[in-house]
mmCIF file of C-alpha atoms in Angstrom:
data_model
loop_
_atom_site.group_PDB
_atom_site.id
_atom_site.type_symbol
_atom_site.label_atom_id
_atom_site.label_comp_id
_atom_site.label_asym_id
_atom_site.label_seq_id
_atom_site.Cartn_x
_atom_site.Cartn_y
_atom_site.Cartn_z
ATOM 1 C CA LEU F 1 -35.554 8.749 -57.517
ATOM 2 C CA ALA F 2 -36.645 8.619 -61.352
ATOM 3 C CA THR F 3 -40.268 8.101 -60.226
ATOM 4 C CA GLN F 4 -40.371 10.849 -57.421
ATOM 5 C CA VAL F 5 -38.645 13.768 -59.042
ATOM 6 C CA CYS F 6 -39.508 15.708 -62.345
ATOM 7 C CA HIS F 7 -37.036 15.358 -64.918
ATOM 8 C CA SER F 8 -37.394 19.118 -65.864
ATOM 9 C CA CYS F 9 -37.804 21.218 -63.096
ATOM 10 C CA PHE F 10 -36.496 18.521 -60.389
ATOM 11 C CA ARG F 11 -39.416 19.104 -58.204
ATOM 12 C CA HIS F 12 -40.442 16.304 -56.003
ATOM 13 C CA GLN F 13 -44.367 15.485 -56.787
ATOM 14 C CA ALA F 14 -46.680 12.781 -55.803
ATOM 15 C CA LYS F 15 -48.079 12.043 -58.713
ATOM 16 C CA LEU F 16 -45.940 12.366 -61.941
ATOM 17 C CA HIS F 17 -46.565 11.409 -65.428
ATOM 18 C CA ARG F 18 -44.650 9.019 -66.939
ATOM 19 C CA CYS F 19 -43.218 9.504 -70.655
ATOM 20 C CA ALA F 20 -45.276 7.111 -72.981
ATOM 21 C CA GLN F 21 -42.290 6.149 -75.076
ATOM 22 C CA CYS F 22 -39.818 5.134 -72.898
ATOM 23 C CA LYS F 23 -41.728 4.633 -69.675
ATOM 24 C CA PHE F 24 -38.559 6.088 -67.516
ATOM 25 C CA ALA F 25 -38.609 9.926 -67.745
ATOM 26 C CA HIS F 26 -41.529 11.508 -65.370
ATOM 27 C CA TYR F 27 -42.731 15.080 -65.695
ATOM 28 C CA CYS F 28 -44.941 17.527 -63.426
ATOM 29 C CA ASP F 29 -47.309 18.009 -66.540
ATOM 30 C CA ARG F 30 -47.383 18.517 -70.014
ATOM 31 C CA THR F 31 -45.392 21.867 -69.673
ATOM 32 C CA CYS F 32 -42.339 20.562 -68.217
ATOM 33 C CA GLN F 33 -42.219 17.567 -70.636
ATOM 34 C CA THR F 34 -42.491 20.026 -73.430
ATOM 35 C CA ALA F 35 -39.572 22.000 -72.103
ATOM 36 C CA CYS F 36 -37.223 19.279 -71.980
ATOM 37 C CA TRP F 37 -38.091 17.420 -75.025
ATOM 38 C CA ASN F 38 -35.008 18.730 -76.987
ATOM 39 C CA GLU F 39 -32.841 17.029 -74.047
ATOM 40 C CA HIS F 40 -34.823 14.006 -73.860
ATOM 41 C CA LYS F 41 -35.836 13.129 -77.185
ATOM 42 C CA GLN F 42 -32.588 10.980 -78.210
ATOM 43 C CA GLU F 43 -32.500 9.618 -74.856
ATOM 44 C CA CYS F 44 -36.135 8.571 -75.408
ATOM 45 C CA GLY F 45 -35.453 6.526 -78.476
ATOM 46 C CA ALA F 46 -31.904 5.283 -77.008
ATOM 47 C CA ILE F 47 -33.689 3.861 -73.688
ATOM 48 C CA LYS F 48 -36.639 2.340 -75.729
ATOM 49 C CA LYS F 49 -33.968 0.700 -78.097
ATOM 50 C CA ILE F 50 -32.108 -1.065 -75.016
ATOM 51 C CA GLY F 51 -35.251 -1.721 -72.979
ATOM 52 C CA MET F 52 -33.851 0.013 -69.916
ATOM 53 C CA ALA F 53 -32.690 3.016 -68.620
ATOM 54 C CA PRO F 54 -28.595 2.841 -67.859
ATOM 55 C CA SER F 55 -26.542 4.496 -65.037
ATOM 56 C CA GLU F 56 -26.525 8.138 -64.507
ATOM 57 C CA ASN F 57 -23.171 8.680 -65.963
ATOM 58 C CA VAL F 58 -23.767 6.499 -69.114
ATOM 59 C CA ARG F 59 -26.929 8.733 -69.777
ATOM 60 C CA LEU F 60 -24.941 12.125 -68.998
ATOM 61 C CA ALA F 61 -21.951 10.921 -71.491
ATOM 62 C CA ALA F 62 -24.492 10.140 -74.270
ATOM 63 C CA ARG F 63 -26.211 13.853 -73.620
ATOM 64 C CA VAL F 64 -22.658 15.295 -73.912
ATOM 65 C CA LEU F 65 -22.255 13.738 -76.989
ATOM 66 C CA TRP F 66 -25.514 14.294 -78.466
ATOM 67 C CA ARG F 67 -25.005 17.963 -77.645
ATOM 68 C CA MET F 68 -21.437 18.114 -79.150
ATOM 69 C CA HIS F 69 -22.829 16.673 -82.249
ATOM 70 C CA LYS F 70 -25.508 18.899 -82.566
ATOM 71 C CA ASP F 71 -23.442 22.344 -81.507
ATOM 72 C CA THR F 72 -20.288 21.234 -82.793
ATOM 73 C CA GLY F 73 -18.680 21.569 -79.033
ATOM 74 C CA ILE F 74 -19.463 24.908 -78.264
ATOM 75 C CA VAL F 75 -23.335 25.639 -77.351
ATOM 76 C CA SER F 76 -22.978 29.099 -77.082
ATOM 77 C CA ASP F 77 -20.689 32.186 -77.471
ATOM 78 C CA SER F 78 -20.707 32.538 -73.811
ATOM 79 C CA GLN F 79 -19.227 28.966 -73.233
ATOM 80 C CA LEU F 80 -15.642 29.337 -73.096
ATOM 81 C CA ILE F 81 -14.389 25.772 -73.519
ATOM 82 C CA SER F 82 -15.629 22.573 -75.542
ATOM 83 C CA VAL F 83 -16.383 19.613 -72.914
ATOM 84 C CA ASP F 84 -13.871 17.259 -74.609
ATOM 85 C CA GLN F 85 -11.085 19.689 -74.041
ATOM 86 C CA LEU F 86 -11.454 19.204 -70.146
ATOM 87 C CA GLU F 87 -9.003 17.279 -68.051
ATOM 88 C CA ASP F 88 -10.171 13.627 -67.699
ATOM 89 C CA HIS F 89 -7.450 12.208 -65.364
ATOM 90 C CA VAL F 90 -7.803 8.885 -66.647
ATOM 91 C CA ALA F 91 -4.618 7.603 -66.332
ATOM 92 C CA ASP F 92 -4.657 8.959 -62.553
ATOM 93 C CA LEU F 93 -7.899 6.334 -61.560
ATOM 94 C CA CYS F 94 -7.442 4.080 -58.946
ATOM 95 C CA GLU F 95 -8.151 0.636 -59.568
ATOM 96 C CA GLU F 96 -11.922 0.568 -58.312
ATOM 97 C CA ASP F 97 -12.830 3.389 -60.674
ATOM 98 C CA LEU F 98 -11.071 1.777 -63.755
ATOM 99 C CA LYS F 99 -12.766 -1.571 -63.012
ATOM 100 C CA GLN F 100 -16.123 0.782 -63.265
ATOM 101 C CA LEU F 101 -14.871 2.421 -66.265
ATOM 102 C CA LYS F 102 -14.737 -1.024 -67.697
ATOM 103 C CA ILE F 103 -18.567 -1.621 -66.926
ATOM 104 C CA ASP F 104 -19.496 2.000 -68.169
ATOM 105 C CA VAL F 105 -17.885 2.042 -71.700
ATOM 106 C CA PRO F 106 -19.698 -1.430 -73.079
ATOM 107 C CA ASN F 107 -22.726 -0.065 -71.389
ATOM 108 C CA PHE F 108 -22.710 3.019 -73.408
ATOM 109 C CA LEU F 109 -21.777 1.481 -76.461
ATOM 110 C CA GLU F 110 -24.904 -0.430 -76.384
ATOM 111 C CA TYR F 111 -26.744 2.412 -75.261
ATOM 112 C CA TRP F 112 -25.379 4.829 -77.816
ATOM 113 C CA SER F 113 -27.993 5.149 -80.648
ATOM 114 C CA TYR F 114 -26.649 8.472 -82.696
ATOM 115 C CA GLY F 115 -26.495 6.513 -85.695
ATOM 116 C CA SER F 116 -23.733 6.400 -88.141
ATOM 117 C CA LYS F 117 -21.376 8.615 -85.806
ATOM 118 C CA GLN F 118 -19.333 6.209 -83.558
ATOM 119 C CA HIS F 119 -16.566 6.771 -81.459
ATOM 120 C CA SER F 120 -13.361 5.049 -79.989
ATOM 121 C CA VAL F 121 -13.322 3.199 -76.779
ATOM 122 C CA ASN F 122 -10.269 5.701 -75.847
ATOM 123 C CA TYR F 123 -12.532 8.685 -76.702
ATOM 124 C CA ILE F 124 -15.384 7.286 -74.312
ATOM 125 C CA SER F 125 -13.213 6.595 -71.919
ATOM 126 C CA HIS F 126 -12.094 10.397 -72.293
ATOM 127 C CA ILE F 127 -15.656 11.508 -71.897
ATOM 128 C CA PHE F 128 -16.380 9.248 -68.798
ATOM 129 C CA GLY F 129 -12.882 10.764 -67.122
ATOM 130 C CA ILE F 130 -13.998 14.225 -67.761
ATOM 131 C CA ILE F 131 -17.359 13.058 -65.784
ATOM 132 C CA LYS F 132 -15.678 11.821 -63.284
ATOM 133 C CA CYS F 133 -13.535 14.715 -62.101
ATOM 134 C CA ASN F 134 -15.750 17.346 -63.067
ATOM 135 C CA GLY F 135 -19.302 16.436 -62.588
ATOM 136 C CA PHE F 136 -21.478 18.751 -60.523
ATOM 137 C CA THR F 137 -24.280 16.914 -58.412
ATOM 138 C CA LEU F 138 -27.620 18.320 -59.078
ATOM 139 C CA SER F 139 -30.193 18.833 -56.401
ATOM 140 C CA ASP F 140 -33.975 18.869 -56.259
ATOM 141 C CA GLN F 141 -35.384 22.349 -56.167
ATOM 142 C CA ARG F 142 -35.905 22.432 -52.050
ATOM 143 C CA GLY F 143 -31.698 21.743 -52.256
ATOM 144 C CA LEU F 144 -32.399 18.778 -49.779
ATOM 145 C CA GLN F 145 -31.738 15.638 -51.927
ATOM 146 C CA ALA F 146 -28.932 14.820 -54.552
ATOM 147 C CA VAL F 147 -30.907 13.830 -57.885
ATOM 148 C CA GLY F 148 -28.282 13.690 -60.507
ATOM 149 C CA VAL F 149 -25.276 14.676 -61.908
ATOM 150 C CA GLY F 150 -24.326 17.430 -64.448
ATOM 151 C CA LEU F 151 -21.424 19.032 -66.606
ATOM 152 C CA PHE F 152 -20.882 22.763 -66.976
ATOM 153 C CA PRO F 153 -17.953 23.621 -68.768
ATOM 154 C CA ASN F 154 -17.322 27.034 -67.840
ATOM 155 C CA LEU F 155 -17.586 26.086 -64.294
ATOM 156 C CA CYS F 156 -14.795 23.707 -64.517
ATOM 157 C CA LEU F 157 -12.263 26.068 -65.247
ATOM 158 C CA VAL F 158 -12.996 27.787 -61.565
ATOM 159 C CA ASN F 159 -10.191 26.484 -59.513
ATOM 160 C CA HIS F 160 -10.791 25.311 -55.685
ATOM 161 C CA ASP F 161 -9.996 27.001 -52.270
ATOM 162 C CA CYS F 162 -11.556 25.512 -49.134
ATOM 163 C CA TRP F 163 -12.334 29.110 -48.036
ATOM 164 C CA PRO F 164 -13.889 30.154 -51.197
ATOM 165 C CA ASN F 165 -15.099 33.723 -52.075
ATOM 166 C CA CYS F 166 -18.007 32.510 -54.684
ATOM 167 C CA THR F 167 -20.414 29.360 -54.549
ATOM 168 C CA VAL F 168 -21.928 27.352 -57.137
ATOM 169 C CA ILE F 169 -25.802 27.253 -57.207
ATOM 170 C CA LEU F 170 -28.275 25.535 -59.619
ATOM 171 C CA ASN F 171 -30.960 27.594 -60.223
ATOM 172 C CA HIS F 172 -33.876 25.339 -61.505
ATOM 173 C CA GLY F 173 -35.816 28.288 -63.490
ATOM 174 C CA ASN F 174 -39.500 28.756 -63.592
ATOM 175 C CA GLN F 175 -41.612 27.065 -66.088
ATOM 176 C CA SER F 176 -44.713 27.290 -63.929
ATOM 177 C CA ALA F 177 -45.615 30.784 -65.058
ATOM 178 C CA VAL F 178 -49.312 30.682 -67.167
ATOM 179 C CA SER F 179 -47.423 32.887 -69.790
ATOM 180 C CA SER F 180 -44.474 31.293 -71.198
ATOM 181 C CA ALA F 181 -43.012 34.373 -71.753
ATOM 182 C CA LEU F 182 -42.421 34.840 -68.044
ATOM 183 C CA HIS F 183 -40.642 31.455 -68.028
ATOM 184 C CA SER F 184 -36.756 31.240 -67.035
ATOM 185 C CA GLN F 185 -34.563 28.524 -68.016
ATOM 186 C CA ARG F 186 -32.585 26.193 -65.641
ATOM 187 C CA ARG F 187 -28.765 27.509 -65.202
ATOM 188 C CA ILE F 188 -25.723 27.372 -62.904
ATOM 189 C CA GLU F 189 -25.084 30.467 -61.196
ATOM 190 C CA LEU F 190 -21.571 31.558 -59.913
ATOM 191 C CA ARG F 191 -22.277 33.932 -57.064
ATOM 192 C CA ALA F 192 -19.964 35.761 -55.063
ATOM 193 C CA LEU F 193 -20.070 35.567 -51.168
ATOM 194 C CA GLY F 194 -19.041 39.146 -50.661
ATOM 195 C CA LYS F 195 -17.038 41.768 -52.203
ATOM 196 C CA ILE F 196 -14.233 40.703 -54.443
ATOM 197 C CA PRO F 197 -11.360 42.960 -54.880
ATOM 198 C CA GLU F 198 -10.351 43.705 -58.637
ATOM 199 C CA GLY F 199 -7.937 40.955 -59.739
ATOM 200 C CA GLU F 200 -8.539 38.609 -57.096
ATOM 201 C CA GLU F 201 -8.944 34.913 -58.750
ATOM 202 C CA LEU F 202 -12.829 33.742 -58.335
ATOM 203 C CA THR F 203 -12.680 30.496 -56.543
ATOM 204 C CA VAL F 204 -15.230 27.852 -55.318
ATOM 205 C CA SER F 205 -14.873 25.179 -52.840
ATOM 206 C CA TYR F 206 -15.062 21.337 -54.510
ATOM 207 C CA VAL F 207 -15.403 19.699 -50.854
ATOM 208 C CA ASP F 208 -17.428 20.317 -48.024
ATOM 209 C CA PHE F 209 -15.367 22.595 -45.371
ATOM 210 C CA LEU F 210 -16.521 20.799 -42.574
ATOM 211 C CA ASN F 211 -13.444 18.156 -42.463
ATOM 212 C CA LEU F 212 -10.128 18.153 -40.808
ATOM 213 C CA SER F 213 -7.546 20.044 -43.273
ATOM 214 C CA ALA F 214 -5.731 16.785 -43.943
ATOM 215 C CA ASP F 215 -9.131 14.914 -44.956
ATOM 216 C CA ARG F 216 -10.004 17.737 -47.270
ATOM 217 C CA GLN F 217 -6.747 17.443 -48.857
ATOM 218 C CA LYS F 218 -7.172 13.137 -49.107
ATOM 219 C CA LYS F 219 -10.435 13.899 -50.746
ATOM 220 C CA LEU F 220 -9.249 16.337 -53.130
ATOM 221 C CA LYS F 221 -6.416 14.228 -54.071
ATOM 222 C CA GLU F 222 -8.538 10.877 -54.862
ATOM 223 C CA HIS F 223 -11.028 12.722 -56.584
ATOM 224 C CA PHE F 224 -9.540 15.916 -58.463
ATOM 225 C CA HIS F 225 -5.867 14.615 -58.370
ATOM 226 C CA PHE F 226 -4.366 18.037 -57.322
ATOM 227 C CA GLU F 227 -2.658 18.963 -53.719
ATOM 228 C CA CYS F 228 -4.611 21.742 -52.074
ATOM 229 C CA THR F 229 -2.199 24.316 -50.720
ATOM 230 C CA CYS F 230 -4.813 26.987 -49.857
ATOM 231 C CA GLU F 231 -4.351 28.943 -46.461
ATOM 232 C CA HIS F 232 -6.871 27.138 -44.302
ATOM 233 C CA CYS F 233 -5.182 23.599 -45.378
ATOM 234 C CA SER F 234 -1.678 24.994 -45.245
ATOM 235 C CA GLN F 235 -2.144 26.424 -41.820
ATOM 236 C CA HIS F 236 -4.797 23.791 -40.659
ATOM 237 C CA ILE F 237 -7.157 26.820 -39.680
ATOM 238 C CA LYS F 238 -10.006 25.719 -37.764
ATOM 239 C CA ASP F 239 -8.555 22.000 -37.245
ATOM 240 C CA ASP F 240 -8.385 23.143 -33.229
ATOM 241 C CA LEU F 241 -12.036 23.560 -33.174
ATOM 242 C CA MET F 242 -13.156 20.517 -35.136
ATOM 243 C CA MET F 243 -11.238 18.416 -32.937
ATOM 244 C CA ALA F 244 -11.601 20.550 -29.746
ATOM 245 C CA ALA F 245 -11.885 19.177 -26.164
ATOM 246 C CA ALA F 246 -14.952 20.505 -23.860
ATOM 247 C CA GLU F 247 -13.946 23.577 -21.862
ATOM 248 C CA SER F 248 -14.005 23.077 -18.337
ATOM 249 C CA GLU F 249 -12.096 24.370 -14.875
ATOM 250 C CA GLY F 250 -10.718 20.794 -14.781
ATOM 251 C CA LYS F 251 -9.163 19.926 -17.678
ATOM 252 C CA LYS F 252 -10.014 16.606 -19.256
ATOM 253 C CA PRO F 253 -7.221 14.103 -19.190
ATOM 254 C CA SER F 254 -6.402 13.594 -22.882
ATOM 255 C CA ASP F 255 -6.538 9.737 -22.641
ATOM 256 C CA LYS F 256 -10.535 10.493 -21.530
ATOM 257 C CA VAL F 257 -10.882 12.803 -24.878
ATOM 258 C CA LYS F 258 -9.238 9.946 -27.091
ATOM 259 C CA GLU F 259 -11.371 7.387 -25.261
ATOM 260 C CA VAL F 260 -14.829 9.296 -26.084
ATOM 261 C CA THR F 261 -13.402 10.138 -29.828
ATOM 262 C CA ALA F 262 -12.806 6.256 -30.274
ATOM 263 C CA PHE F 263 -16.176 6.054 -29.147
ATOM 264 C CA SER F 264 -17.797 8.585 -31.080
ATOM 265 C CA LYS F 265 -16.319 7.118 -34.305
ATOM 266 C CA GLU F 266 -17.326 3.611 -33.892
ATOM 267 C CA CYS F 267 -20.901 4.722 -32.899
ATOM 268 C CA LEU F 268 -21.185 7.062 -35.834
ATOM 269 C CA GLU F 269 -20.605 3.975 -38.014
ATOM 270 C CA LYS F 270 -23.306 2.103 -36.266
ATOM 271 C CA ILE F 271 -25.657 4.897 -36.839
ATOM 272 C CA GLU F 272 -25.041 5.045 -40.384
ATOM 273 C CA ARG F 273 -25.662 1.285 -40.775
ATOM 274 C CA SER F 274 -29.128 1.547 -38.790
ATOM 275 C CA ARG F 275 -30.040 4.508 -40.860
ATOM 276 C CA ILE F 276 -29.269 2.857 -44.065
ATOM 277 C CA GLU F 277 -31.179 -0.123 -42.786
ATOM 278 C CA LYS F 278 -34.129 2.286 -41.740
ATOM 279 C CA ASP F 279 -33.961 1.222 -38.224
ATOM 280 C CA TYR F 280 -34.831 4.856 -37.232
ATOM 281 C CA HIS F 281 -35.633 4.149 -33.558
ATOM 282 C CA LYS F 282 -32.135 2.427 -33.148
ATOM 283 C CA VAL F 283 -30.686 5.689 -34.862
ATOM 284 C CA VAL F 284 -32.192 7.863 -32.121
ATOM 285 C CA LYS F 285 -31.018 5.452 -29.315
ATOM 286 C CA LEU F 286 -27.427 5.321 -30.494
ATOM 287 C CA CYS F 287 -27.241 9.486 -30.980
ATOM 288 C CA ARG F 288 -28.722 9.818 -27.576
ATOM 289 C CA GLU F 289 -26.089 7.569 -26.008
ATOM 290 C CA CYS F 290 -23.307 9.185 -28.029
ATOM 291 C CA LEU F 291 -23.957 12.516 -26.764
ATOM 292 C CA GLU F 292 -24.448 11.447 -23.086
ATOM 293 C CA LYS F 293 -20.721 10.080 -23.720
ATOM 294 C CA GLN F 294 -19.595 13.238 -25.698
ATOM 295 C CA GLU F 295 -20.986 15.793 -22.872
ATOM 296 C CA ASN F 296 -18.551 17.885 -20.929
ATOM 297 C CA VAL F 297 -15.699 15.938 -22.923
ATOM 298 C CA LEU F 298 -15.776 16.781 -26.675
ATOM 299 C CA ALA F 299 -16.366 20.581 -27.546
ATOM 300 C CA ASP F 300 -19.522 21.895 -29.250
ATOM 301 C CA THR F 301 -17.371 22.408 -32.455
ATOM 302 C CA HIS F 302 -16.287 18.768 -32.454
ATOM 303 C CA LEU F 303 -16.881 17.314 -35.970
ATOM 304 C CA TYR F 304 -17.931 14.078 -34.290
ATOM 305 C CA LYS F 305 -20.658 15.744 -32.104
ATOM 306 C CA LEU F 306 -21.745 17.840 -34.993
ATOM 307 C CA ARG F 307 -22.203 14.621 -37.323
ATOM 308 C CA VAL F 308 -24.538 13.059 -34.443
ATOM 309 C CA LEU F 309 -26.496 16.330 -33.850
ATOM 310 C CA SER F 310 -27.203 16.606 -37.704
ATOM 311 C CA ILE F 311 -28.145 12.891 -37.964
ATOM 312 C CA GLY F 312 -29.911 12.898 -34.915
ATOM 313 C CA SER F 313 -32.331 15.755 -35.639
ATOM 314 C CA GLU F 314 -32.887 14.789 -38.968
ATOM 315 C CA VAL F 315 -34.069 11.479 -37.570
ATOM 316 C CA LEU F 316 -35.896 12.476 -34.986
ATOM 317 C CA SER F 317 -37.808 15.245 -37.148
ATOM 318 C CA TYR F 318 -38.907 12.248 -39.365
ATOM 319 C CA LEU F 319 -40.275 10.579 -36.234
ATOM 320 C CA GLN F 320 -42.067 13.719 -35.304
ATOM 321 C CA PHE F 321 -40.165 13.982 -32.119
ATOM 322 C CA PHE F 322 -39.955 17.852 -32.797
ATOM 323 C CA SER F 323 -39.043 19.230 -29.445
ATOM 324 C CA GLU F 324 -35.809 17.071 -29.023
ATOM 325 C CA ALA F 325 -35.216 17.402 -32.980
ATOM 326 C CA ALA F 326 -35.003 21.021 -32.167
ATOM 327 C CA ASP F 327 -32.859 21.028 -29.571
ATOM 328 C CA TYR F 328 -30.587 18.989 -31.551
ATOM 329 C CA ALA F 329 -30.728 21.371 -34.353
ATOM 330 C CA ARG F 330 -29.915 24.338 -32.193
ATOM 331 C CA ARG F 331 -27.158 23.228 -30.870
ATOM 332 C CA MET F 332 -25.865 21.783 -34.206
ATOM 333 C CA VAL F 333 -26.302 25.396 -36.009
ATOM 334 C CA GLU F 334 -24.240 27.137 -33.038
ATOM 335 C CA GLY F 335 -21.183 24.534 -33.764
ATOM 336 C CA TYR F 336 -21.647 25.419 -37.423
ATOM 337 C CA MET F 337 -21.624 28.978 -37.027
ATOM 338 C CA LYS F 338 -18.319 28.931 -35.356
ATOM 339 C CA LEU F 339 -16.872 26.969 -38.283
ATOM 340 C CA TYR F 340 -18.495 27.628 -41.817
ATOM 341 C CA HIS F 341 -17.801 30.840 -43.572
ATOM 342 C CA PRO F 342 -20.698 33.481 -42.678
ATOM 343 C CA ASN F 343 -21.941 33.215 -46.001
ATOM 344 C CA ASN F 344 -21.969 29.308 -46.791
ATOM 345 C CA ALA F 345 -24.669 27.748 -48.529
ATOM 346 C CA GLN F 346 -24.986 24.731 -46.527
ATOM 347 C CA LEU F 347 -24.735 26.831 -43.265
ATOM 348 C CA GLY F 348 -27.638 28.678 -44.542
ATOM 349 C CA MET F 349 -29.620 25.661 -45.457
ATOM 350 C CA ALA F 350 -29.108 23.940 -42.008
ATOM 351 C CA ILE F 351 -30.257 27.417 -40.401
ATOM 352 C CA MET F 352 -33.382 27.002 -42.539
ATOM 353 C CA ARG F 353 -34.235 23.427 -41.469
ATOM 354 C CA ALA F 354 -33.550 24.171 -37.859
ATOM 355 C CA GLY F 355 -35.826 27.417 -38.115
ATOM 356 C CA VAL F 356 -38.696 24.734 -39.738
ATOM 357 C CA THR F 357 -37.954 22.216 -37.153
ATOM 358 C CA HIS F 358 -38.682 24.676 -34.188
ATOM 359 C CA TRP F 359 -41.860 25.851 -35.899
ATOM 360 C CA HIS F 360 -42.729 22.443 -35.771
ATOM 361 C CA ALA F 361 -41.616 22.121 -32.094
ATOM 362 C CA GLY F 362 -44.356 25.137 -31.428
ATOM 363 C CA GLN F 363 -41.194 27.183 -30.735
ATOM 364 C CA ILE F 364 -42.374 29.989 -33.374
ATOM 365 C CA GLU F 365 -40.434 32.841 -32.302
ATOM 366 C CA VAL F 366 -37.097 30.955 -32.099
ATOM 367 C CA GLY F 367 -38.061 29.356 -35.538
ATOM 368 C CA HIS F 368 -38.907 32.586 -37.280
ATOM 369 C CA GLY F 369 -35.580 34.190 -36.374
ATOM 370 C CA MET F 370 -33.550 31.248 -37.542
ATOM 371 C CA ILE F 371 -35.420 31.316 -40.862
ATOM 372 C CA CYS F 372 -34.616 35.220 -41.058
ATOM 373 C CA LYS F 373 -31.332 34.508 -40.663
ATOM 374 C CA ALA F 374 -31.316 31.677 -43.240
ATOM 375 C CA TYR F 375 -32.797 34.029 -45.458
ATOM 376 C CA GLY F 376 -30.234 36.589 -45.358
ATOM 377 C CA ILE F 377 -27.379 34.141 -45.936
ATOM 378 C CA LEU F 378 -29.541 32.506 -48.798
ATOM 379 C CA MET F 379 -30.206 35.512 -50.379
ATOM 380 C CA VAL F 380 -26.192 35.899 -51.124
ATOM 381 C CA THR F 381 -25.683 32.219 -51.960
ATOM 382 C CA HIS F 382 -29.247 31.347 -53.788
ATOM 383 C CA GLY F 383 -30.139 34.794 -54.648
ATOM 384 C CA PRO F 384 -33.960 36.531 -55.102
ATOM 385 C CA ASN F 385 -35.120 34.419 -57.681
ATOM 386 C CA HIS F 386 -34.177 30.609 -56.466
ATOM 387 C CA ALA F 387 -37.220 28.572 -55.566
ATOM 388 C CA ILE F 388 -35.742 28.280 -51.770
ATOM 389 C CA THR F 389 -35.634 31.969 -51.292
ATOM 390 C CA ARG F 390 -38.919 32.515 -52.940
ATOM 391 C CA ASP F 391 -40.402 29.995 -50.638
ATOM 392 C CA LEU F 392 -38.784 31.484 -47.410
ATOM 393 C CA GLU F 393 -40.550 34.829 -48.319
ATOM 394 C CA VAL F 394 -44.190 33.332 -48.554
#
């Protein structure tokens, strides 16, 4: 994505201007390049030195250390903790992650160009461990595609809950105004999802809620190295809906549900392989077959049905089969609304995309209603000054 997204504002652009020095960084224009120069100048020299850009983790580790040397660990009075005081969990890494660490550390040492200030292998491993379990995925300005990873020390102090009272949003700021006095910086925002009683701990979710409690616990243990004991995991709240059978007069035999569930799991693996291979017509064919098999057997809130609907609507939209894509998107959103927190950011984005799909399908009134619904959620999760909500106002 390095050549498709501005390295300053993260906006997708057809034609970006390349940094003449390192030939890696790309920008919308001179304004974005100037705004990013303080972050990029040392990286620029390092990339020139080795002749290529290393992995995003190596680049982030170097940026962290350059920033720490410049600001002695604390960037501003509002920063509550230095980056290198965060947990690294290096001792808890699995074999595969340790193998990657052994690749990243030598690559970093080759890339590092701070001059006389050198660091031990253990300290570099400590920084990579911190990135591994504290890194935050960064998306483009539309929130549609992951474009990198960032580290935000204050945010790392906020604990997890599968049904949190806050959400984390990257606001890309605004450098497009004619007057630089009206520019705003890129920033991470911790936003309340509703009224929070005094004394209640602020929490965010580290994983997508749309997984069974056991699967969420497994992901949290593997990636963040703790056992989740939140109410939704402890009481398996909504697990029944996520694996529910369709309601009907004659109850479906359990072996039929098991058969269709197993078929769906296998079909989703085939769908994912076809999507990676960019065989989109095969993806559509598999989605149709899977949904036909699931009909009257799996509930509309079943995870496997929702995943097929999500992939199907996305690929059908790409192929410009908008009417069918709109039907898939509507059914997906109806299921999401029974599972997600009413002010969940992913729910808001899904409804927004469904509204746009209905608009393309010529179903203007339904599409407009969905976009208004999405706007209400995104005003809470993203706020009035985010690029996404500003676009919806147009």
